[in-house]
mmCIF file with all atom_site columns, C-alpha atoms in Angstrom:
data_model
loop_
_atom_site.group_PDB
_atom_site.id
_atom_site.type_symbol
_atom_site.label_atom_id
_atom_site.label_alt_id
_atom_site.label_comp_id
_atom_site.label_asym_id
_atom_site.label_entity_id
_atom_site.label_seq_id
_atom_site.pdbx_PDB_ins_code
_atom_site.Cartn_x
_atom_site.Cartn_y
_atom_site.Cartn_z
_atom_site.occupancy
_atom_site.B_iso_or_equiv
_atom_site.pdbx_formal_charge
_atom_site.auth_seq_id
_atom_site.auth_comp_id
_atom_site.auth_asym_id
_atom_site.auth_atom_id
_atom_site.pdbx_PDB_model_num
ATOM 1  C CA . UNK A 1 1  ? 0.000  0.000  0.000   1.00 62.00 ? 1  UNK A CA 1
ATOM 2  C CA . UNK A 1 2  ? 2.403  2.401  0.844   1.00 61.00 ? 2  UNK A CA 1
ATOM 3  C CA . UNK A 1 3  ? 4.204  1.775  -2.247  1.00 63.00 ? 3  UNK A CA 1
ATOM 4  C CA . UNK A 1 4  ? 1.357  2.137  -4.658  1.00 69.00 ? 4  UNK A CA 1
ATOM 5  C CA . UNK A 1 5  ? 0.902  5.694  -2.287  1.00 63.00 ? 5  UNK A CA 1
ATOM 6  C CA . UNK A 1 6  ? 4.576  6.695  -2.926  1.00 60.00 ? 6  UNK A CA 1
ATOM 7  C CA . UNK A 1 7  ? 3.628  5.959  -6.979  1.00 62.00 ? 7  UNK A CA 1
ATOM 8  C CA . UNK A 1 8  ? 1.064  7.880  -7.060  1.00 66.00 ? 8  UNK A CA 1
ATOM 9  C CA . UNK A 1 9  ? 2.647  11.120 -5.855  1.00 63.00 ? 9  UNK A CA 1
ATOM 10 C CA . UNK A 1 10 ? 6.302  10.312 -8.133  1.00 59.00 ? 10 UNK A CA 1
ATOM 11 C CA . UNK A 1 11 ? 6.938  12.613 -10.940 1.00 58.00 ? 11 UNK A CA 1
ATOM 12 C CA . UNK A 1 12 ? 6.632  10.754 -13.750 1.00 54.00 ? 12 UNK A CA 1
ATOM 13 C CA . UNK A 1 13 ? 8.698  8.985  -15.413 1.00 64.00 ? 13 UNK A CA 1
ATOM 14 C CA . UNK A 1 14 ? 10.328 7.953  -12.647 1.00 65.00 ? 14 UNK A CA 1
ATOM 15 C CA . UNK A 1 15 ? 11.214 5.346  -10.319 1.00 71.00 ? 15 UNK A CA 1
ATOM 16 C CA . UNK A 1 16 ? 10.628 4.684  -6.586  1.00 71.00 ? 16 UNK A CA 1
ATOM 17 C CA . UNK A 1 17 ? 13.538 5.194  -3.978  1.00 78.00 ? 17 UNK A CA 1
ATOM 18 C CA . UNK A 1 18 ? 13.550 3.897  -0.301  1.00 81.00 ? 18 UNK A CA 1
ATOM 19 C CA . UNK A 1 19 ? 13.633 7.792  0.837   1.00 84.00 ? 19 UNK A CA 1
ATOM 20 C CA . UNK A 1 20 ? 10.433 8.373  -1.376  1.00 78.00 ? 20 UNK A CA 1
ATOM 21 C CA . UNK A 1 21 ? 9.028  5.786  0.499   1.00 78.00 ? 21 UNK A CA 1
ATOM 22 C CA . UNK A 1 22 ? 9.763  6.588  3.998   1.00 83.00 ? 22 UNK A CA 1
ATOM 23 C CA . UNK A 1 23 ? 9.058  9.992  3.163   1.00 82.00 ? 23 UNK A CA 1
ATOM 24 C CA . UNK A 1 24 ? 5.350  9.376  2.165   1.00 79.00 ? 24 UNK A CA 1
ATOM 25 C CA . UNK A 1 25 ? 4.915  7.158  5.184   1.00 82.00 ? 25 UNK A CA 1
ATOM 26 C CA . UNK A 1 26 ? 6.204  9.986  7.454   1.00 85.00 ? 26 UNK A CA 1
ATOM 27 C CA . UNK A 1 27 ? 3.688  12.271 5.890   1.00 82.00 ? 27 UNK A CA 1
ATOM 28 C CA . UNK A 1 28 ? 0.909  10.000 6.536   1.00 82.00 ? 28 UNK A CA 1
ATOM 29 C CA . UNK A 1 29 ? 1.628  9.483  10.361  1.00 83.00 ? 29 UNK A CA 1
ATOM 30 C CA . UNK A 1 30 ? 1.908  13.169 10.780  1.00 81.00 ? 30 UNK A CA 1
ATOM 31 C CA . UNK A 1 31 ? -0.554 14.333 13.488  1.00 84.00 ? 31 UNK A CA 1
ATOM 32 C CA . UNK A 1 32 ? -2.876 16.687 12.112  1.00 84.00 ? 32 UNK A CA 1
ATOM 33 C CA . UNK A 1 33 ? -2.879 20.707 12.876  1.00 85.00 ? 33 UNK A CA 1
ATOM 34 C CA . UNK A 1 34 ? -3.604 22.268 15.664  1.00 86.00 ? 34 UNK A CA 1
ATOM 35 C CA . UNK A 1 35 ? -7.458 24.466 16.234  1.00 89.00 ? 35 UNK A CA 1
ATOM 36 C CA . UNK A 1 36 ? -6.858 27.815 15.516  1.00 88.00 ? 36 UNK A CA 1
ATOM 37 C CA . UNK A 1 37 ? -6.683 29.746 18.560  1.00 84.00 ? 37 UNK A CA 1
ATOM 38 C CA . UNK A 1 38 ? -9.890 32.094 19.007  1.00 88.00 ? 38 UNK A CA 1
ATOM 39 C CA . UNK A 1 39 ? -9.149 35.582 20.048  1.00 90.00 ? 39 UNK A CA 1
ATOM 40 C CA . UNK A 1 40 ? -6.222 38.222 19.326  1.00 88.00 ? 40 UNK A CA 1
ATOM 41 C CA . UNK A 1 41 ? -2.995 37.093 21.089  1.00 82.00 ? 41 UNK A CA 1
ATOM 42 C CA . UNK A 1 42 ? -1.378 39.825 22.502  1.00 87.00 ? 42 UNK A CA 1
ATOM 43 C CA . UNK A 1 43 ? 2.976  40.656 23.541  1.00 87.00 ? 43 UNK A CA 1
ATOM 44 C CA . UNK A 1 44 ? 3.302  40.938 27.272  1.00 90.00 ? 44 UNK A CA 1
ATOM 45 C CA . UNK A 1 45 ? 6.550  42.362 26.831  1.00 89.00 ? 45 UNK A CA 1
ATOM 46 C CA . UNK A 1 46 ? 7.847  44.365 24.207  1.00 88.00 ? 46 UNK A CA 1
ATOM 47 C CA . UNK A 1 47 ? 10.685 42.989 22.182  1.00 86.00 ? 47 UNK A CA 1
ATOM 48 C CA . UNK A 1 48 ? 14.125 44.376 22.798  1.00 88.00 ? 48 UNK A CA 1
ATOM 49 C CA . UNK A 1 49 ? 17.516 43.430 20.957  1.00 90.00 ? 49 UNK A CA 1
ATOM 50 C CA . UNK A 1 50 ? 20.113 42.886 23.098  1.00 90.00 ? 50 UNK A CA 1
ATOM 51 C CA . UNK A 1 51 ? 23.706 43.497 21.045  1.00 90.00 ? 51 UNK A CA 1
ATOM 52 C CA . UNK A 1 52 ? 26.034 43.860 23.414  1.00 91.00 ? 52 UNK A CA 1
ATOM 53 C CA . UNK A 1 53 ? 27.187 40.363 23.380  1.00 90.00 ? 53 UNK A CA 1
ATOM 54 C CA . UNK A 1 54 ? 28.269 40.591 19.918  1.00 87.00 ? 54 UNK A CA 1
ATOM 55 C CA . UNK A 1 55 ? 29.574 44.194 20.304  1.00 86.00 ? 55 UNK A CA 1
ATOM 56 C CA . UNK A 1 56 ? 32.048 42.703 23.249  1.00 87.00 ? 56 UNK A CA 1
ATOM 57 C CA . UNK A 1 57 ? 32.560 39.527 20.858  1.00 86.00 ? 57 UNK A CA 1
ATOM 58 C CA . UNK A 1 58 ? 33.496 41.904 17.800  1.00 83.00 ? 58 UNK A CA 1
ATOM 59 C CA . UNK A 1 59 ? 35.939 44.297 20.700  1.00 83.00 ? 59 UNK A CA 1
ATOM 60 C CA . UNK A 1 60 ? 37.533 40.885 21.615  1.00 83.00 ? 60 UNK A CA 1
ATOM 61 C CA . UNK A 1 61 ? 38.610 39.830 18.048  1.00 80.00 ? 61 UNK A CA 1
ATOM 62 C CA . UNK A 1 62 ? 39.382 42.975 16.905  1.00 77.00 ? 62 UNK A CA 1
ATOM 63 C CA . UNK A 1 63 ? 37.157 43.591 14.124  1.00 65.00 ? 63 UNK A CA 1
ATOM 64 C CA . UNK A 1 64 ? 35.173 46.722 12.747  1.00 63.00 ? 64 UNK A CA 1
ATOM 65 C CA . UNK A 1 65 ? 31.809 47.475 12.602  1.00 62.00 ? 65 UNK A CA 1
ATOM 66 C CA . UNK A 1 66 ? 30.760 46.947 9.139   1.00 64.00 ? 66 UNK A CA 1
ATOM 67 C CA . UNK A 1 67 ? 28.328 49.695 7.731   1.00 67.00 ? 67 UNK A CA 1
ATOM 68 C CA . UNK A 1 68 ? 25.032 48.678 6.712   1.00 68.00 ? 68 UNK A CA 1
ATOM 69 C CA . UNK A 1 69 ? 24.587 49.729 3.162   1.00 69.00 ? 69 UNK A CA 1
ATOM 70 C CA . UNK A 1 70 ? 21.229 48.584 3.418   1.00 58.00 ? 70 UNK A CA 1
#
């Protein structure tokens, strides 16, 4: 069965591979999607970056900022 799946979705012409095979499998014993979750979700927190790892990283090996050109 699981073959005749795996030939049914193959590109044809074409032959089926073990990987083809497990793949399809793996797709069927996915568990399904979560419910959609009712209501607006909301940020408790704001988001804030925190560089100053890398900007003690970049001091440490001796490197320059590089512009952003962007």
């Amino acid at each position: 069965v699981a073959v005749e799946l795996a030939r049914e979705k193959l590109p044809p012409p074409g032959r089926v591979s073990v990987e083809h095979v497990v793949n399809v499998l793996s797709r069927l014993n996915e568990p399904s999607a979560p419910a959609p979750v009712d209501g607006v979700l909301q940020v408790s927190k704001p988001v804030c970056s925190d560089t100053e790892p890398y900007d003690r990283l970049r001091d440490k090996l001796g490197r320059e900022e590089v512009p952003n050109e962007a």
